[in-house]
Amino acid sequence: MIMLVCLSPNGRACSTGQEAATELLVGTIRGVLHFTRDALGRPWREARRSLEQVHVSSIAHDPGTGLILVGGHGRGGLWASRDGGTTWAESMSGIEERHVFHVAIQPRPDGPVCFAGVEPAGLYRSDDLGATWSELPALRQVPGTDKWTFPPPPHLAHAKNVSWHHADPDTFYVCVEQGALLRTRDGGASFTEIDSYEKETDLWYRDVHRVVIREDDPARLFLVGGEGIYRSLDEGGTWEHVQTRFDRLGYPDALVLDPDDQSTVYAAGAGDPPRTWAERQLGTAHAGVIRSHDFGETWHEAVGGLPEDVRGNFEAMSLHGHRGDAELFLGTATGEVYHSMDRAESWAEVATGLPPISKVHHYRWFLGPEERRRIEELAAGGH
């Protein structure tokens, strides 16, 4: 069984296994970068690159079958590999949209179920390891879809994240950015919106990024979005706003729970929303990592070993737990990868000078004005 970690902006962020991972897949704007190491504690090194024509949005891996799924921004599509990413084949049978924002593989007793979230916002399901896909049309039929949007043109919302109840596989949550936090209790046959987190003072309309669920108590949830971090102790009935856009992480995205102590929480992101990044002197996101040991009651920075001011936003974070240990990985919109072997007590650089690890266009805010203008002109021309 291959043990590997997947690091991508919109991918599932936590994995566990009996052994430490010796392979790391990093999703960038120019494909998948494959890193390897000889053993725990040995240095990571880049081995090869694949799917270099795809701006990778999300990577998912199923250790039991070896299946790897990659979703691509723009017209990147959906790709599958069964040999560790050596060879890839398109996996689009039944999917109409080529902008695949999120992929996830849910383990079940009768075999894995795969999900693909797309733009415009929709959700597909596969019960045959990605060979064929079927849409869950109920997601597009909930009230309020006319208000779904996304700030950059063409202003289309997307299904950004799927998270599931660990004891009840037919219960899962879908984050539509921007527009809705949805829950199904019947495997996607119907969806109900949860909006109890919303306030009149919110700057953004229902800007939800991901839901993270405790395995040992699934009524306890975190919701991460453009307004900060929310905590619920009653399955989303009520929410407490534990990190706002005025706190250290004003624009968080990644959040993971420690598999050995699910009261320990790690979150990463930017100090401010994306459009402020280019306005800062030197163009920095003021990115950071925070940690809580009491399920979000109190938070502390966990940035030892990182540069004093990380310029590119932390666009991706992953955790791999194994035999009581937990390793963390960070990827930036300016092409750096960092690694912690001691639960975010300290960080070390894995690689720099890589293609950006970036949710859609975020990496452009860290380019010079001329380079940004050239890329935007190419994008507007369909290139």
CSV table of C-alpha atoms in Angstrom, one decimal:
chain,number,residue,atom,x,y,z
A,1,MET,CA,0.0,0.0,0.0
A,2,ILE,CA,1.4,3.4,-1.1
A,3,MET,CA,1.4,6.0,1.7
A,4,LEU,CA,1.4,9.4,0.3
A,5,VAL,CA,0.3,12.9,1.2
A,6,CYS,CA,-1.7,15.2,-1.1
A,7,LEU,CA,-1.2,18.9,-0.9
A,8,SER,CA,-3.6,21.0,-3.0
A,9,PRO,CA,-5.6,24.2,-2.5
A,10,ASN,CA,-9.1,22.6,-2.5
A,11,GLY,CA,-8.3,19.0,-1.7
A,12,ARG,CA,-9.1,16.9,1.4
A,13,ALA,CA,-6.5,17.9,4.0
A,14,CYS,CA,-6.1,15.0,6.4
A,15,SER,CA,-4.8,11.4,5.9
A,16,THR,CA,-3.8,8.7,8.3
A,17,GLY,CA,-1.9,5.4,8.0
A,18,GLN,CA,0.2,2.9,9.9
A,19,GLU,CA,3.4,4.2,8.4
A,20,ALA,CA,4.8,7.6,7.6
A,21,ALA,CA,4.3,8.8,4.0
A,22,THR,CA,7.3,8.6,1.7
A,23,GLU,CA,5.6,10.3,-1.2
A,24,LEU,CA,4.1,13.8,-1.5
A,25,LEU,CA,2.0,15.1,-4.4
A,26,VAL,CA,1.8,18.8,-4.7
A,27,GLY,CA,-0.8,20.4,-6.9
A,28,THR,CA,0.4,23.6,-8.7
A,29,ILE,CA,-0.7,25.8,-11.6
A,30,ARG,CA,1.5,23.6,-13.9
A,31,GLY,CA,0.6,20.2,-12.8
A,32,VAL,CA,1.5,17.7,-10.1
A,33,LEU,CA,4.9,17.7,-8.5
A,34,HIS,CA,6.0,14.3,-7.1
A,35,PHE,CA,8.3,14.4,-4.1
A,36,THR,CA,9.8,11.4,-2.3
A,37,ARG,CA,11.9,10.6,0.7
A,38,ASP,CA,13.7,7.4,1.8
A,39,ALA,CA,12.2,7.3,5.3
A,40,LEU,CA,10.7,9.4,8.1
A,41,GLY,CA,13.2,12.2,9.0
A,42,ARG,CA,15.0,12.0,5.7
A,43,PRO,CA,14.9,15.0,3.3
A,44,TRP,CA,12.2,15.4,0.7
A,45,ARG,CA,13.4,15.6,-3.0
A,46,GLU,CA,11.5,16.3,-6.2
A,47,ALA,CA,11.3,13.2,-8.3
A,48,ARG,CA,9.2,14.2,-11.3
A,49,ARG,CA,6.3,16.2,-12.7
A,50,SER,CA,3.1,15.2,-14.4
A,51,LEU,CA,-0.1,16.7,-15.8
A,52,GLU,CA,1.9,19.9,-16.5
A,53,GLN,CA,-0.9,21.2,-18.7
A,54,VAL,CA,-3.4,21.3,-15.8
A,55,HIS,CA,-3.8,24.0,-13.2
A,56,VAL,CA,-4.4,21.6,-10.3
A,57,SER,CA,-7.2,22.6,-7.9
A,58,SER,CA,-7.6,19.4,-5.9
A,59,ILE,CA,-5.9,16.0,-5.3
A,60,ALA,CA,-7.5,13.0,-3.6
A,61,HIS,CA,-6.0,9.6,-2.8
A,62,ASP,CA,-7.5,6.3,-1.7
A,63,PRO,CA,-4.8,4.1,0.0
A,64,GLY,CA,-6.8,0.9,-0.3
A,65,THR,CA,-7.2,1.0,-4.1
A,66,GLY,CA,-4.3,3.2,-5.0
A,67,LEU,CA,-6.7,5.6,-6.9
A,68,ILE,CA,-5.6,9.2,-7.3
A,69,LEU,CA,-7.9,11.8,-8.6
A,70,VAL,CA,-6.9,15.3,-9.8
A,71,GLY,CA,-9.3,18.1,-10.5
A,72,GLY,CA,-8.3,21.1,-12.7
A,73,HIS,CA,-9.2,24.7,-12.8
A,74,GLY,CA,-10.5,26.4,-15.9
A,75,ARG,CA,-10.9,23.6,-18.5
A,76,GLY,CA,-8.5,21.3,-16.7
A,77,GLY,CA,-11.0,18.5,-16.2
A,78,LEU,CA,-10.7,15.4,-14.0
A,79,TRP,CA,-7.9,12.9,-14.2
A,80,ALA,CA,-7.3,9.5,-12.6
A,81,SER,CA,-4.2,7.3,-11.9
A,82,ARG,CA,-3.9,3.8,-10.4
A,83,ASP,CA,-0.1,3.6,-10.5
A,84,GLY,CA,1.0,6.4,-8.2
A,85,GLY,CA,0.7,9.1,-10.8
A,86,THR,CA,3.0,7.6,-13.4
A,87,THR,CA,0.2,7.5,-16.0
A,88,TRP,CA,-3.1,9.4,-16.1
A,89,ALA,CA,-6.4,9.1,-17.9
A,90,GLU,CA,-9.3,11.5,-18.1
A,91,SER,CA,-12.1,10.5,-15.9
A,92,MET,CA,-15.0,12.7,-17.2
A,93,SER,CA,-17.7,10.1,-18.2
A,94,GLY,CA,-20.9,11.7,-17.1
A,95,ILE,CA,-19.4,15.1,-16.1
A,96,GLU,CA,-20.4,18.1,-18.2
A,97,GLU,CA,-18.3,20.8,-16.7
A,98,ARG,CA,-14.5,20.8,-17.2
A,99,HIS,CA,-13.8,23.2,-14.3
A,100,VAL,CA,-13.4,20.6,-11.5
A,101,PHE,CA,-12.9,22.5,-8.2
A,102,HIS,CA,-12.9,19.7,-5.7
A,103,VAL,CA,-12.4,15.9,-5.6
A,104,ALA,CA,-12.8,13.7,-2.6
A,105,ILE,CA,-12.8,9.9,-1.9
A,106,GLN,CA,-15.1,8.7,0.9
A,107,PRO,CA,-14.2,5.3,2.4
A,108,ARG,CA,-17.2,3.1,2.9
A,109,PRO,CA,-17.5,-0.6,4.1
A,110,ASP,CA,-18.8,-1.6,0.6
A,111,GLY,CA,-16.2,0.4,-1.3
A,112,PRO,CA,-15.1,4.0,-1.8
A,113,VAL,CA,-17.4,6.7,-3.1
A,114,CYS,CA,-15.9,9.5,-5.1
A,115,PHE,CA,-17.2,13.1,-5.3
A,116,ALA,CA,-16.4,15.9,-7.8
A,117,GLY,CA,-17.4,19.5,-7.1
A,118,VAL,CA,-17.5,21.7,-10.2
A,119,GLU,CA,-18.0,25.2,-11.4
A,120,PRO,CA,-20.8,26.3,-12.1
A,121,ALA,CA,-21.7,24.9,-8.7
A,122,GLY,CA,-22.7,21.2,-9.0
A,123,LEU,CA,-21.8,17.9,-7.4
A,124,TYR,CA,-21.1,14.5,-9.1
A,125,ARG,CA,-20.8,11.0,-7.5
A,126,SER,CA,-19.0,7.9,-8.7
A,127,ASP,CA,-19.5,4.4,-7.2
A,128,ASP,CA,-17.0,2.7,-9.6
A,129,LEU,CA,-13.7,4.5,-8.8
A,130,GLY,CA,-14.3,7.3,-11.2
A,131,ALA,CA,-15.1,5.2,-14.3
A,132,THR,CA,-18.5,6.9,-14.5
A,133,TRP,CA,-20.1,9.8,-12.8
A,134,SER,CA,-23.7,10.8,-12.0
A,135,GLU,CA,-24.8,14.3,-11.0
A,136,LEU,CA,-26.6,14.9,-7.7
A,137,PRO,CA,-29.2,17.3,-9.2
A,138,ALA,CA,-30.8,18.2,-5.8
A,139,LEU,CA,-27.8,20.4,-5.0
A,140,ARG,CA,-28.8,22.8,-7.8
A,141,GLN,CA,-32.5,22.7,-6.8
A,142,VAL,CA,-32.2,24.2,-3.3
A,143,PRO,CA,-33.8,27.7,-2.8
A,144,GLY,CA,-31.5,30.7,-3.4
A,145,THR,CA,-29.3,29.4,-6.2
A,146,ASP,CA,-29.9,32.7,-8.0
A,147,LYS,CA,-27.8,34.4,-5.4
A,148,TRP,CA,-24.8,32.1,-5.8
A,149,THR,CA,-21.8,34.0,-7.1
A,150,PHE,CA,-18.0,34.4,-6.9
A,151,PRO,CA,-16.2,37.8,-7.0
A,152,PRO,CA,-13.9,37.4,-10.0
A,153,PRO,CA,-15.5,37.2,-13.5
A,154,PRO,CA,-17.4,35.2,-14.7
A,155,HIS,CA,-18.9,35.4,-11.2
A,156,LEU,CA,-19.8,31.7,-11.1
A,157,ALA,CA,-20.0,29.8,-7.8
A,158,HIS,CA,-18.5,26.4,-7.3
A,159,ALA,CA,-18.8,23.4,-5.0
A,160,LYS,CA,-15.5,23.8,-3.1
A,161,ASN,CA,-15.6,21.1,-0.4
A,162,VAL,CA,-17.4,17.9,0.6
A,163,SER,CA,-17.1,16.6,4.2
A,164,TRP,CA,-18.8,13.6,5.7
A,165,HIS,CA,-20.1,12.2,8.9
A,166,HIS,CA,-17.8,9.4,9.9
A,167,ALA,CA,-20.4,7.1,11.4
A,168,ASP,CA,-23.2,7.9,8.9
A,169,PRO,CA,-21.8,7.9,5.3
A,170,ASP,CA,-25.0,9.2,3.8
A,171,THR,CA,-24.7,12.4,5.8
A,172,PHE,CA,-22.3,14.9,4.3
A,173,TYR,CA,-21.9,18.7,3.9
A,174,VAL,CA,-21.2,20.7,0.8
A,175,CYS,CA,-19.7,24.2,0.7
A,176,VAL,CA,-20.8,26.3,-2.2
A,177,GLU,CA,-18.5,29.3,-2.6
A,178,GLN,CA,-20.1,31.8,-2.5
A,179,GLY,CA,-23.7,30.9,-1.6
A,180,ALA,CA,-24.6,28.1,0.7
A,181,LEU,CA,-23.6,25.5,3.3
A,182,LEU,CA,-25.7,22.5,2.4
A,183,ARG,CA,-26.3,19.2,4.2
A,184,THR,CA,-27.7,15.9,3.0
A,185,ARG,CA,-28.8,13.0,5.2
A,186,ASP,CA,-29.8,10.7,2.3
A,187,GLY,CA,-26.7,10.5,0.2
A,188,GLY,CA,-27.4,13.5,-1.9
A,189,ALA,CA,-31.0,12.8,-2.8
A,190,SER,CA,-32.0,16.0,-1.1
A,191,PHE,CA,-30.1,18.9,0.5
A,192,THR,CA,-31.0,21.4,3.3
A,193,GLU,CA,-29.3,24.8,3.7
A,194,ILE,CA,-27.7,25.7,7.0
A,195,ASP,CA,-27.5,29.5,7.4
A,196,SER,CA,-27.4,30.0,11.2
A,197,TYR,CA,-23.8,31.3,11.0
A,198,GLU,CA,-24.7,34.3,8.9
A,199,LYS,CA,-24.8,37.8,10.3
A,200,GLU,CA,-26.1,41.1,8.9
A,201,THR,CA,-22.6,42.6,9.4
A,202,ASP,CA,-20.9,40.0,7.2
A,203,LEU,CA,-18.8,41.6,4.4
A,204,TRP,CA,-19.2,38.6,2.1
A,205,TYR,CA,-22.4,36.7,1.2
A,206,ARG,CA,-22.3,33.2,2.6
A,207,ASP,CA,-18.7,32.7,1.8
A,208,VAL,CA,-18.0,29.2,3.0
A,209,HIS,CA,-14.8,27.2,2.3
A,210,ARG,CA,-14.9,24.0,4.2
A,211,VAL,CA,-16.5,22.0,7.0
A,212,VAL,CA,-14.3,19.9,9.3
A,213,ILE,CA,-16.1,17.3,11.5
A,214,ARG,CA,-14.8,15.6,14.7
A,215,GLU,CA,-14.6,11.8,14.2
A,216,ASP,CA,-15.1,11.1,17.9
A,217,ASP,CA,-18.1,13.5,18.2
A,218,PRO,CA,-19.6,14.4,14.8
A,219,ALA,CA,-22.0,17.0,16.4
A,220,ARG,CA,-18.9,19.2,16.8
A,221,LEU,CA,-17.9,21.1,13.6
A,222,PHE,CA,-15.8,23.8,12.3
A,223,LEU,CA,-16.8,26.0,9.3
A,224,VAL,CA,-14.1,28.0,7.6
A,225,GLY,CA,-14.8,30.9,5.2
A,226,GLY,CA,-14.2,34.4,4.1
A,227,GLU,CA,-15.5,35.8,7.4
A,228,GLY,CA,-13.2,33.6,9.6
A,229,ILE,CA,-13.7,30.4,11.6
A,230,TYR,CA,-17.0,29.2,13.2
A,231,ARG,CA,-17.5,26.4,15.7
A,232,SER,CA,-20.6,24.4,16.3
A,233,LEU,CA,-21.3,22.0,19.1
A,234,ASP,CA,-24.7,20.9,17.9
A,235,GLU,CA,-24.3,19.8,14.3
A,236,GLY,CA,-24.6,23.2,12.8
A,237,GLY,CA,-27.7,24.3,14.7
A,238,THR,CA,-25.8,27.2,16.3
A,239,TRP,CA,-22.4,28.7,15.7
A,240,GLU,CA,-19.8,30.6,17.6
A,241,HIS,CA,-17.5,33.0,15.6
A,242,VAL,CA,-14.1,32.0,17.1
A,243,GLN,CA,-11.9,33.8,14.5
A,244,THR,CA,-13.2,36.8,12.6
A,245,ARG,CA,-11.8,38.8,9.7
A,246,PHE,CA,-10.3,41.2,12.3
A,247,ASP,CA,-8.2,38.4,14.0
A,248,ARG,CA,-4.9,37.0,13.0
A,249,LEU,CA,-6.3,34.9,10.2
A,250,GLY,CA,-8.8,37.2,8.6
A,251,TYR,CA,-9.0,35.0,5.5
A,252,PRO,CA,-8.5,31.3,6.6
A,253,ASP,CA,-9.0,28.4,4.3
A,254,ALA,CA,-7.2,25.3,5.5
A,255,LEU,CA,-8.1,23.7,8.8
A,256,VAL,CA,-7.3,20.2,10.1
A,257,LEU,CA,-7.8,18.3,13.4
A,258,ASP,CA,-5.1,16.3,15.0
A,259,PRO,CA,-6.1,12.6,14.6
A,260,ASP,CA,-4.7,11.7,18.1
A,261,ASP,CA,-6.3,14.6,19.9
A,262,GLN,CA,-9.3,16.1,18.1
A,263,SER,CA,-9.4,19.1,20.4
A,264,THR,CA,-6.1,20.2,18.8
A,265,VAL,CA,-6.8,22.2,15.7
A,266,TYR,CA,-4.5,23.7,13.0
A,267,ALA,CA,-5.6,26.5,10.7
A,268,ALA,CA,-3.7,28.4,7.9
A,269,GLY,CA,-4.4,31.3,5.6
A,270,ALA,CA,-4.0,35.0,5.0
A,271,GLY,CA,-4.3,38.0,7.3
A,272,ASP,CA,-6.7,39.7,4.9
A,273,PRO,CA,-8.9,39.0,1.9
A,274,PRO,CA,-7.2,38.4,-1.5
A,275,ARG,CA,-7.7,41.9,-3.0
A,276,THR,CA,-5.7,43.5,-0.2
A,277,TRP,CA,-2.6,41.4,-1.0
A,278,ALA,CA,-1.4,43.5,-3.9
A,279,GLU,CA,-2.2,46.7,-2.0
A,280,ARG,CA,0.3,45.9,0.7
A,281,GLN,CA,3.9,47.1,0.5
A,282,LEU,CA,5.9,44.3,-1.1
A,283,GLY,CA,2.6,42.5,-2.0
A,284,THR,CA,2.3,40.2,0.9
A,285,ALA,CA,-0.7,38.1,2.2
A,286,HIS,CA,0.7,38.3,5.8
A,287,ALA,CA,0.0,34.5,5.9
A,288,GLY,CA,0.1,32.6,9.1
A,289,VAL,CA,-0.6,29.4,11.0
A,290,ILE,CA,-2.6,29.2,14.2
A,291,ARG,CA,-3.2,26.3,16.6
A,292,SER,CA,-5.7,25.6,19.3
A,293,HIS,CA,-5.5,22.9,22.0
A,294,ASP,CA,-9.1,23.4,23.3
A,295,PHE,CA,-11.2,23.0,20.1
A,296,GLY,CA,-11.0,26.6,19.1
A,297,GLU,CA,-11.6,28.3,22.5
A,298,THR,CA,-8.1,29.9,22.4
A,299,TRP,CA,-5.6,30.2,19.5
A,300,HIS,CA,-1.9,30.8,19.3
A,301,GLU,CA,0.4,31.4,16.4
A,302,ALA,CA,2.5,28.4,15.3
A,303,VAL,CA,5.1,29.8,12.9
A,304,GLY,CA,8.4,28.8,14.3
A,305,GLY,CA,10.9,28.3,11.5
A,306,LEU,CA,8.8,30.1,8.9
A,307,PRO,CA,9.9,33.4,7.3
A,308,GLU,CA,9.1,36.4,9.4
A,309,ASP,CA,6.5,37.6,6.8
A,310,VAL,CA,5.4,34.9,4.3
A,311,ARG,CA,4.7,36.7,1.1
A,312,GLY,CA,2.5,34.2,-0.7
A,313,ASN,CA,-0.6,33.0,1.0
A,314,PHE,CA,-0.8,29.6,2.4
A,315,GLU,CA,-3.1,28.1,-0.2
A,316,ALA,CA,-2.9,24.5,1.0
A,317,MET,CA,-2.3,22.6,4.2
A,318,SER,CA,-2.3,18.9,4.8
A,319,LEU,CA,-1.8,16.6,7.8
A,320,HIS,CA,-0.7,13.0,7.8
A,321,GLY,CA,-1.0,11.0,11.1
A,322,HIS,CA,0.8,7.7,11.7
A,323,ARG,CA,1.3,5.7,14.9
A,324,GLY,CA,0.9,8.7,17.2
A,325,ASP,CA,2.9,11.1,15.1
A,326,ALA,CA,1.5,13.9,13.0
A,327,GLU,CA,3.3,15.7,10.1
A,328,LEU,CA,2.0,19.0,8.6
A,329,PHE,CA,2.6,20.4,5.1
A,330,LEU,CA,2.0,23.9,3.7
A,331,GLY,CA,2.1,25.2,0.2
A,332,THR,CA,2.2,28.9,-0.9
A,333,ALA,CA,0.9,30.9,-3.9
A,334,THR,CA,4.5,31.9,-4.6
A,335,GLY,CA,5.8,28.3,-4.9
A,336,GLU,CA,7.2,27.2,-1.5
A,337,VAL,CA,6.4,24.1,0.4
A,338,TYR,CA,7.1,23.8,4.2
A,339,HIS,CA,7.0,20.8,6.5
A,340,SER,CA,6.6,20.2,10.2
A,341,MET,CA,7.4,17.0,12.0
A,342,ASP,CA,6.4,18.2,15.5
A,343,ARG,CA,2.8,19.3,15.2
A,344,ALA,CA,3.6,22.9,14.1
A,345,GLU,CA,6.1,23.5,16.8
A,346,SER,CA,8.7,24.2,14.1
A,347,TRP,CA,8.7,24.3,10.3
A,348,ALA,CA,11.4,23.6,7.7
A,349,GLU,CA,11.5,24.4,3.9
A,350,VAL,CA,10.9,21.4,1.6
A,351,ALA,CA,11.3,23.3,-1.7
A,352,THR,CA,11.2,26.8,-3.2
A,353,GLY,CA,11.0,28.2,-6.7
A,354,LEU,CA,8.1,25.9,-7.6
A,355,PRO,CA,5.1,26.8,-9.8
A,356,PRO,CA,2.5,28.5,-7.5
A,357,ILE,CA,0.2,26.4,-5.4
A,358,SER,CA,-2.9,28.5,-6.0
A,359,LYS,CA,-6.7,28.5,-5.8
A,360,VAL,CA,-7.7,29.9,-9.2
A,361,HIS,CA,-6.1,33.3,-9.8
A,362,HIS,CA,-4.7,34.0,-6.3
A,363,TYR,CA,-1.1,33.7,-7.4
A,364,ARG,CA,-1.5,36.7,-9.7
A,365,TRP,CA,-1.7,39.1,-6.7
A,366,PHE,CA,2.0,38.3,-6.0
A,367,LEU,CA,3.2,39.0,-9.6
A,368,GLY,CA,4.6,42.4,-10.8
A,369,PRO,CA,2.1,44.7,-12.5
A,370,GLU,CA,3.3,44.0,-16.1
A,371,GLU,CA,3.4,40.2,-15.6
A,372,ARG,CA,-0.1,40.2,-14.0
A,373,ARG,CA,-1.5,42.3,-16.9
A,374,ARG,CA,0.0,39.9,-19.5
A,375,ILE,CA,-1.5,36.8,-17.8
A,376,GLU,CA,-4.9,38.5,-17.4
A,377,GLU,CA,-4.8,39.4,-21.1
A,378,LEU,CA,-4.0,35.8,-22.1
A,379,ALA,CA,-6.8,34.6,-19.8
A,380,ALA,CA,-9.3,37.0,-21.3
A,381,GLY,CA,-8.3,35.7,-24.8
A,382,GLY,CA,-9.0,32.1,-23.8
A,383,HIS,CA,-5.4,31.0,-23.7
